XYZ file of C-alpha atoms in Angstrom:
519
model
C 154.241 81.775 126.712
C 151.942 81.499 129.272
C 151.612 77.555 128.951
C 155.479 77.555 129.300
C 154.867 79.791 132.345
C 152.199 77.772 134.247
C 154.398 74.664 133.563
C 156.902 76.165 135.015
C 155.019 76.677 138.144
C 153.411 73.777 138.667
C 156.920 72.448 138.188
C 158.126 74.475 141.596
C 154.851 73.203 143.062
C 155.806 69.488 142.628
C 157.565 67.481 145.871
C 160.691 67.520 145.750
C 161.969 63.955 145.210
C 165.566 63.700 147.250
C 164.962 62.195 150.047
C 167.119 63.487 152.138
C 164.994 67.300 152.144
C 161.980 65.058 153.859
C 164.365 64.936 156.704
C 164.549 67.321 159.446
C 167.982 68.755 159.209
C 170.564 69.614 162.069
C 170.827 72.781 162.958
C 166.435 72.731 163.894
C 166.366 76.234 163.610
C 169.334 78.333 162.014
C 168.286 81.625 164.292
C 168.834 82.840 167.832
C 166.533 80.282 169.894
C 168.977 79.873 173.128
C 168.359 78.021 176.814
C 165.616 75.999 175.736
C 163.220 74.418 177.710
C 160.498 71.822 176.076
C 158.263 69.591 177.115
C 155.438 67.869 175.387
C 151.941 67.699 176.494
C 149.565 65.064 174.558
C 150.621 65.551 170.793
C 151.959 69.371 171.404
C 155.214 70.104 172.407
C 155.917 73.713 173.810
C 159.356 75.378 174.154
C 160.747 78.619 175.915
C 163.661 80.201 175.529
C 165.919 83.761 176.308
C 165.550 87.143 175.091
C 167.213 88.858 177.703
C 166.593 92.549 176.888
C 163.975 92.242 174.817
C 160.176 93.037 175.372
C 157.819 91.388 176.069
C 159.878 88.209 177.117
C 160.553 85.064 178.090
C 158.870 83.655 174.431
C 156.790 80.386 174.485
C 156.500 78.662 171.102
C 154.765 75.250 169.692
C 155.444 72.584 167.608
C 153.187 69.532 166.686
C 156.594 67.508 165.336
C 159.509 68.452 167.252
C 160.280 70.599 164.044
C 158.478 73.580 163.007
C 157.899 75.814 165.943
C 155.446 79.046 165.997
C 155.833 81.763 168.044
C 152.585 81.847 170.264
C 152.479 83.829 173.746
C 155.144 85.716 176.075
C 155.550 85.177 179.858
C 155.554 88.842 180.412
C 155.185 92.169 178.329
C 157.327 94.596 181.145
C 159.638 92.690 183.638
C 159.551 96.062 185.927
C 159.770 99.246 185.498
C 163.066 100.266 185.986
C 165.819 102.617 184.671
C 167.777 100.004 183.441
C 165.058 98.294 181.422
C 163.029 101.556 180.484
C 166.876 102.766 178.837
C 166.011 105.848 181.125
C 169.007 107.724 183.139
C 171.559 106.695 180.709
C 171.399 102.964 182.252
C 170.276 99.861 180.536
C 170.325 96.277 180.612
C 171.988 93.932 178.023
C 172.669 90.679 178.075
C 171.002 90.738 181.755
C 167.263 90.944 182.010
C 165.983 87.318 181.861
C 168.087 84.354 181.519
C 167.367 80.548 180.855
C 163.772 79.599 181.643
C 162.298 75.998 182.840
C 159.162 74.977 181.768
C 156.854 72.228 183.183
C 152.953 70.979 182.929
C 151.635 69.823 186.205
C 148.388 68.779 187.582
C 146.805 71.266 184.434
C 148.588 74.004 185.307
C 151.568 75.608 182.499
C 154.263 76.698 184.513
C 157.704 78.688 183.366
C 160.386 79.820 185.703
C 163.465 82.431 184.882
C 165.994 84.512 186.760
C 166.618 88.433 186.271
C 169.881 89.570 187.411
C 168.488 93.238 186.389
C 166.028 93.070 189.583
C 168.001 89.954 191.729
C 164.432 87.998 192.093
C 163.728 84.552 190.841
C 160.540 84.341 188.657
C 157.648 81.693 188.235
C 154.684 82.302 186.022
C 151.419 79.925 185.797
C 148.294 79.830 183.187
C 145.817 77.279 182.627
C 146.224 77.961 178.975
C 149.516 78.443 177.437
C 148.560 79.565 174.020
C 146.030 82.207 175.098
C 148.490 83.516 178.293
C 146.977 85.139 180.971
C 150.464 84.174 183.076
C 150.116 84.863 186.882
C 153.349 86.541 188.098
C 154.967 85.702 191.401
C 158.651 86.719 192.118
C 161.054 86.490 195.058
C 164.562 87.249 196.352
C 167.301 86.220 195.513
C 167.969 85.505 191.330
C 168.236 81.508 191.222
C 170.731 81.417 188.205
C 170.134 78.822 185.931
C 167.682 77.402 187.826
C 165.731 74.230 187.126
C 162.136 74.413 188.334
C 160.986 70.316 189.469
C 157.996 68.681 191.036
C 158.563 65.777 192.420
C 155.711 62.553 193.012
C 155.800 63.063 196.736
C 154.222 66.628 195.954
C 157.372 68.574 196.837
C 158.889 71.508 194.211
C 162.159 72.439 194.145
C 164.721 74.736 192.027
C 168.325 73.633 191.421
C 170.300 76.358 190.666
C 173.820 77.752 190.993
C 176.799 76.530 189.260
C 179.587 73.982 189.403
C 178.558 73.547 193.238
C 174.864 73.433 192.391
C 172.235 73.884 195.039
C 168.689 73.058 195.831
C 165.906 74.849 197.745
C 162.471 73.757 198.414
C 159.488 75.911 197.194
C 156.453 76.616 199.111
C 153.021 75.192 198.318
C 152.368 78.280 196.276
C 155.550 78.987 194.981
C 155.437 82.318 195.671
C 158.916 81.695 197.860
C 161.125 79.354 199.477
C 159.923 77.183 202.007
C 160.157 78.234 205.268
C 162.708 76.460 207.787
C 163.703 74.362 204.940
C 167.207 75.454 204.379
C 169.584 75.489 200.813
C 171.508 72.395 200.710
C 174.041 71.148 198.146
C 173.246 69.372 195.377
C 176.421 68.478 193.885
C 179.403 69.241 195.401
C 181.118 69.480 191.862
C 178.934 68.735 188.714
C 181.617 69.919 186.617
C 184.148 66.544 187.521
C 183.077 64.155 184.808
C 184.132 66.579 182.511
C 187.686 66.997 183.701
C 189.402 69.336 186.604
C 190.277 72.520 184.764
C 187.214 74.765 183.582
C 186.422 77.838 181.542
C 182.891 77.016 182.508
C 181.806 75.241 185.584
C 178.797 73.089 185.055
C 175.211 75.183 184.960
C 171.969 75.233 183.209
C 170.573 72.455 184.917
C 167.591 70.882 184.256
C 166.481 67.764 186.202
C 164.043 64.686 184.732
C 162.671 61.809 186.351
C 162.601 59.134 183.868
C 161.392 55.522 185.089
C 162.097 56.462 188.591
C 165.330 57.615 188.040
C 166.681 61.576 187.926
C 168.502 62.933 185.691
C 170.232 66.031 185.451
C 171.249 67.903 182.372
C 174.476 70.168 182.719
C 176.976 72.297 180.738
C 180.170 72.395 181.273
C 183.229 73.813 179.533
C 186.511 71.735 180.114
C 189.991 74.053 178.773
C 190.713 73.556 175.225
C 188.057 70.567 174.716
C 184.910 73.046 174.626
C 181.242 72.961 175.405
C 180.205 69.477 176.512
C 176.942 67.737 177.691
C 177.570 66.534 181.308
C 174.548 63.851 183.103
C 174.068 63.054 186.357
C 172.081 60.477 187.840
C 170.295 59.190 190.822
C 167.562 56.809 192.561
C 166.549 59.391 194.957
C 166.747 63.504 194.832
C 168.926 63.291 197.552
C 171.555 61.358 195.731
C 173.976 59.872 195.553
C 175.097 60.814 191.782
C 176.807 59.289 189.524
C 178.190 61.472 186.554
C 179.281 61.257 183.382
C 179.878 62.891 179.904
C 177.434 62.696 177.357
C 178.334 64.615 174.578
C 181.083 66.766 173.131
C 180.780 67.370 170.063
C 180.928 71.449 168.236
C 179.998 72.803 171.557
C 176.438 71.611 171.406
C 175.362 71.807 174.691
C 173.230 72.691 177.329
C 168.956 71.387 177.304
C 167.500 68.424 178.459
C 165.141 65.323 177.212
C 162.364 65.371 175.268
C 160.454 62.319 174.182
C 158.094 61.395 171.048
C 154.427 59.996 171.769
C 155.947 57.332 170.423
C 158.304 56.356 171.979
C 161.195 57.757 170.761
C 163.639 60.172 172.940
C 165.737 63.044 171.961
C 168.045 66.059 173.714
C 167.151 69.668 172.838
C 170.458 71.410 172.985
C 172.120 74.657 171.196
C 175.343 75.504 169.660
C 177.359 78.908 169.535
C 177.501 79.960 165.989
C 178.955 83.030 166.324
C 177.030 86.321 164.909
C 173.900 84.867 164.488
C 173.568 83.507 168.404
C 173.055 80.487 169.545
C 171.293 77.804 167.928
C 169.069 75.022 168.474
C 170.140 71.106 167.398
C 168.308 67.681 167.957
C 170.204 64.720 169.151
C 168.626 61.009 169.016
C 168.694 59.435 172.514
C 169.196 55.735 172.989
C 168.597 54.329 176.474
C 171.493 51.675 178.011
C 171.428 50.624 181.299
C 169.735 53.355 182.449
C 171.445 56.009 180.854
C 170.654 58.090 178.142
C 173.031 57.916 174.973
C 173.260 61.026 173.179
C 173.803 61.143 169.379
C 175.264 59.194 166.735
C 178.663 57.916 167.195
C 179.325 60.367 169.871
C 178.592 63.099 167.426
C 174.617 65.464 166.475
C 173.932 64.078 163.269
C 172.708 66.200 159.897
C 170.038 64.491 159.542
C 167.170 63.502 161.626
C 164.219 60.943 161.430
C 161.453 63.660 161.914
C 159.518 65.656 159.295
C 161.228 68.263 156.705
C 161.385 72.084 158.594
C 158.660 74.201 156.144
C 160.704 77.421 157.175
C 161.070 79.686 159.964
C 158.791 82.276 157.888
C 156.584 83.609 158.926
C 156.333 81.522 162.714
C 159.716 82.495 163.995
C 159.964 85.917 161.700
C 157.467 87.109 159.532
C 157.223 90.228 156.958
C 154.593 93.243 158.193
C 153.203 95.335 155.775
C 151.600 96.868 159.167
C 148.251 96.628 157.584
C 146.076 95.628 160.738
C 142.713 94.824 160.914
C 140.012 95.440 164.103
C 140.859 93.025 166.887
C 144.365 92.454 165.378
C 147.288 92.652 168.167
C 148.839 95.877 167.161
C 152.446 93.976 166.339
C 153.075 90.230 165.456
C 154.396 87.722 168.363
C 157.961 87.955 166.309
C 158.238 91.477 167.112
C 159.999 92.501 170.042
C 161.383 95.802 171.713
C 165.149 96.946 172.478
C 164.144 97.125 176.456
C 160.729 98.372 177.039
C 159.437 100.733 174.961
C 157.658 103.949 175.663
C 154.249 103.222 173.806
C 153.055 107.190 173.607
C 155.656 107.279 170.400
C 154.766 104.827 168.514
C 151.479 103.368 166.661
C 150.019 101.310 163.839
C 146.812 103.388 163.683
C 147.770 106.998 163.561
C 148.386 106.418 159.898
C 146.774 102.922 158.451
C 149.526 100.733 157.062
C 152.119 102.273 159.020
C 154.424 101.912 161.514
C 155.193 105.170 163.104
C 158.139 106.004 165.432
C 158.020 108.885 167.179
C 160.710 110.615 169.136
C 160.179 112.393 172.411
C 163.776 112.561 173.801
C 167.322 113.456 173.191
C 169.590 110.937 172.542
C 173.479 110.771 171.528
C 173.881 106.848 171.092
C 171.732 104.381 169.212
C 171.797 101.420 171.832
C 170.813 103.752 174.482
C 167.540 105.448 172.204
C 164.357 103.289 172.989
C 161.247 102.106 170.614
C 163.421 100.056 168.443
C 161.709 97.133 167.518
C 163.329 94.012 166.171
C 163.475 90.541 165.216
C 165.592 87.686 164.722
C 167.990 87.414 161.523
C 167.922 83.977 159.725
C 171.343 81.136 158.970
C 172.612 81.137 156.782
C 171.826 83.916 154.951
C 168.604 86.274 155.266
C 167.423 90.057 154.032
C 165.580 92.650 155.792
C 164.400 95.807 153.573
C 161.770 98.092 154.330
C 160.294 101.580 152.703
C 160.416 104.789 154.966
C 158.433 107.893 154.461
C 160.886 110.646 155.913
C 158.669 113.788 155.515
C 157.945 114.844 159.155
C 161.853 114.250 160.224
C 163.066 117.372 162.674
C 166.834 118.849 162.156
C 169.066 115.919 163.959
C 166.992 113.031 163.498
C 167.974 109.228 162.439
C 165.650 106.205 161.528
C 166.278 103.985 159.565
C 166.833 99.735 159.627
C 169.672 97.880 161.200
C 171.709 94.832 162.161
C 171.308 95.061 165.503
C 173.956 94.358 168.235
C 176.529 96.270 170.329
C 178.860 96.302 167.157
C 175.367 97.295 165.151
C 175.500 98.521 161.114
C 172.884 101.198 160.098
C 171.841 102.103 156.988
C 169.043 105.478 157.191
C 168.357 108.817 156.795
C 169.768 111.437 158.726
C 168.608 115.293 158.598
C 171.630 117.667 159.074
C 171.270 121.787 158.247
C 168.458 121.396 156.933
C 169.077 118.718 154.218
C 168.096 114.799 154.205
C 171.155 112.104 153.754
C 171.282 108.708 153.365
C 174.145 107.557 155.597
C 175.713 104.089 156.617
C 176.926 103.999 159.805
C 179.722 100.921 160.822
C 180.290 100.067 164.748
C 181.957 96.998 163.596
C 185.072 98.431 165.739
C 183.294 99.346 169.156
C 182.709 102.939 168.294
C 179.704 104.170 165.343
C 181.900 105.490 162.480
C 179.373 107.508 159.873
C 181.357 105.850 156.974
C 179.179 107.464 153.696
C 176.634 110.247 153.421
C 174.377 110.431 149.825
C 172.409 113.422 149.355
C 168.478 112.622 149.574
C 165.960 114.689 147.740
C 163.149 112.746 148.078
C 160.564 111.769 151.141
C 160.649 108.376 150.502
C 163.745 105.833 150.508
C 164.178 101.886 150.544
C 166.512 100.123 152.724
C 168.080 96.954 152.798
C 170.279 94.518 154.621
C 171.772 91.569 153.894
C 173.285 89.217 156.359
C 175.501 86.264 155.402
C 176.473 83.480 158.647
C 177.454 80.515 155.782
C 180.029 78.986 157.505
C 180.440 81.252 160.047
C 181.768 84.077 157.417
C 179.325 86.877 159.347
C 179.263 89.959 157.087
C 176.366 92.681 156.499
C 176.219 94.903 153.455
C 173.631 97.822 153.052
C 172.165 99.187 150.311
C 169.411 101.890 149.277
C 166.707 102.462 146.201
C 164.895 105.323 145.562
C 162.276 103.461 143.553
C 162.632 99.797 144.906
C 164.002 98.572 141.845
C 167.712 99.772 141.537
C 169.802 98.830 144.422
C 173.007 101.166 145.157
C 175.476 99.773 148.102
C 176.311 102.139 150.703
C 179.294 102.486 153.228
C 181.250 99.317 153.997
C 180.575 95.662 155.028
C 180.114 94.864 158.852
C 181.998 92.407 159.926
C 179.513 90.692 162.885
C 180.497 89.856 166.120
C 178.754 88.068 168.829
C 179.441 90.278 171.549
C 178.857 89.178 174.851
C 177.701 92.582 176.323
C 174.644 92.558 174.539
C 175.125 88.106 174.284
C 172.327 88.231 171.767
C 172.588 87.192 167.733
C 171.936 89.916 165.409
C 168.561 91.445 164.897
C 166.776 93.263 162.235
C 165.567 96.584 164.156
C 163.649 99.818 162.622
C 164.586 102.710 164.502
C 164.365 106.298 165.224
C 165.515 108.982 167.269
C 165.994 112.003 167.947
C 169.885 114.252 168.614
C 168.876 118.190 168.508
C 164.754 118.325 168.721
C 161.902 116.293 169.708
C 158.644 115.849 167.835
C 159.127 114.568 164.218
C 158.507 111.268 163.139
C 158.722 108.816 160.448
C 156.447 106.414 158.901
C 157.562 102.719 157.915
C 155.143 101.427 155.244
C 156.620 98.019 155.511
C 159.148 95.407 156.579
C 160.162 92.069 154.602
C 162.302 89.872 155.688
C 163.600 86.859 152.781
C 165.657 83.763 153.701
C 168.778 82.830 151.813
C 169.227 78.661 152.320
C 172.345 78.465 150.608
């Protein structure tokens, strides 16, 4: 039996021969990764995107083949400290915070740019070295939406910004602020008119390339009933004239820029709405004709792709924690991050080694608006997030527990009412929480578990409990998901806990694992 069994392994250890799973494969990464911005410097490529209301922000993450990316640094850990990101005087901020980012290298220096229209300041962040962070901060009025950040050979910066009639503003030397006596100007009178008169969505999201001394800007654009489409612009000179035209329109993949291969090759980074999961990132091959950039195949993103095989977004993009850590360890993995920030007196991976403890320290009556939960991305098409929770020090009205995580959120946790511990799934699938199944607990320790299915767009959640991590029991109902935009985030696993009637009590997480499901 044990020869059988090692054959069998070795068997699962073998390459796999069809050829086509060598391939990188359309979508690049089946998981919330929206508004990119990439560049490549030398052999590395780097990449930012949007969390919004999430802390710390504004994530940067690495790839050495277009393909796999890791998770490696944050522009910020705290935007400000504010009511509405601190989830303090019943305010918050969803879907707000910080929106699309641009990222550049120039003359040595990593620099990333984003918008908050929380605060209404434009901000621009520099290091020296983008992997180990150490971002200088500088921010100014007012919030540049969608604003590209460019440096031009003649030693001038700019942001272009705005859209549909998109502006540009010169920076100063430090770009700490706009240049003084240098006034807005337009940019394009109406980037959205290659695409057609009529708009849901005027043309924004720039970003702006110089390519063989040409520029070329990157726009999306919605045009009725035809949906999200790739719109270029281009020009000999900054200052125009443009010519414009449609690139692609295809799914509603749209929105990024150009990225090229060291060598040689060229592709566009763009994402595509796919509904409860969020937005996600494609590749598109880029040809070059007359001096324009052709995206895709035959008008459309193809499947497949001539770059390496994706090894998984486990653990770079999400990861399991056992929340074992070690001395020197960063108390919580780069693909954790906070609803909003968190208050970090209540919660710890040291007060009890192996743990995650969440602590509560105020009242609360709704789950979005209770702080310290801490989440991650869900995986496309189909992932599980389960995790063990030590109840023992819960106070009389508490809930923790795990959840899909959104403004129409499922819960599945324990809840402590007269004096008794249940098990209860919660559905908000319909705008308003609806407790939908209470199960007596007896016990101080439960399992919990979530599965997520996007095949296809199909977007359900089921829960289920153990009390022994071997026999599953479902509880409550399945969510259906729904990309709502007032939180304009894809679901996310989030361990949470908080308090309704008493402050104090706590609960321990011993662990978090998170499986992907490529069906």
């Amino acid at each position: 039996m044990k020869k059988i069994f090692k054959l069998i392994f070795a068997c699962l250890l073998l390459p796999v021969s069809d050829a086509a799973l060598s391939q990188a494969q359309n979508p690049l990464i089946f998981a919330d990764v929206p508004d990119m911005a990439m560049i490549r410097v030398g052999e590395n490529y780097y990449m930012s995107s949007t969390t919004m209301h999430m802390n710390p922000g504004l994530p940067i993450m690495k790839s050495a083949d277009l393909v796999n990316w890791k998770i490696i640094n944050y522009a910020y850990d705290m935007l400000a400290d504010t009511p509405e990101l601190n989830l303090t005087d019943g305010k918050n901020t969803y879907s707000k915070g910080t929106w699309a980012s641009s990222l550049r290298f120039h003359q040595g220096i990593y620099y990333v740019s984003t918008f908050s229209q929380t605060t209404g300041e434009t901000y621009i962040f520099k290091t020296k070295d983008i992997e180990k962070g150490n971002w200088e901060k500088a921010s100014f009025k007012p919030a540049y939406h969608d604003s590209s950040l460019f440096f031009d050979d003649d030693g001038k910066t700019y942001l272009i910004h705005n859209a549909h009639t998109l502006k540009i503003v010169e920076l100063n030397d430090d770009l700490t602020g706009v240049r003084p006596g240098v006034p807005e100007k337009i940019f394009i009178e109406n980037a959205s008119a290659p695409a057609g008169e009529i708009m849901s969505l005027g043309a924004e999201g720039s970003q702006l390339f110089k390519v063989k001394g040409k520029y070329y800007l990157f726009n999306i654009c919605a045009p009725t009933g035809k949906g999200r489409t790739v719109v270029i612009h281009r020009a000999d000179s900054i200052n125009g004239p443009w010519e414009g035209r449609v690139a692609l329109q295809d799914r509603g993949i749209a929105q990024g820029g150009l990225i090229d291969t060291p060598d040689g090759r060229w592709f566009a980074y763009l994402f595509r709405d796919y509904g409860s999961v969020g937005r996600i990132p494609y590749l598109v091959p880029v040809k070059w004709e007359d001096g324009w950039p052709i995206l895709g195949e035959n008008g459309m993103a193809p499947d497949k792709l001539d770059l390496p095989a994706s090894t998984g977004l486990i653990p770079n993009l999400v990861a399991s924690d056992e929340f074992d850590r070690k001395n020197g360890q960063a108390a919580l993995p780069l693909v954790w991050q906070w609803n909003h920030n968190p208050d970090n007196k209540l919660w710890s991976v040291h007060e009890r080694k192996g743990y995650l403890r969440l602590k509560t320290g105020r009242i609360d009556t709704s789950f979005v608006q209770a702080r310290n939960t801490l989440t991650q991305r869900t995986i496309g098409p189909a992932s599980t997030g389960s995790t063990l929770l030590d109840v023992s020090k819960m106070k009389e009205g508490d809930f923790a527990g795990l959840s899909a995580f959104q403004k129409n959120f499922g819960q599945v946790g324990v809840k402590v009412e007269n004096g008794k511990k249940w098990i209860v799934m919660v559905n908000a699938g319909s705008d308003q929480p609806v407790e939908v199944q209470q199960v007596p607990l007896s016990q101080n320790h439960v399992y919990l578990k979530i599965d997520c299915d996007f095949t296809d767009t199909r977007d359900v959640a089921t829960f289920a409990y153990s009390l022994d991590g071997k026999a599953w029991s479902p509880i409550g109902d399945t969510l259906k998901m729904t990309y709502a935009i007032p939180h304009f985030m894809g679901y996310r696993f989030g361990l949470f806990n908080y308090a309704t009637k008493n402050t104090g009590g706590y609960v321990d997480f011993d662990w978090f694992r998170i499986k992907y499901k490529n069906k």
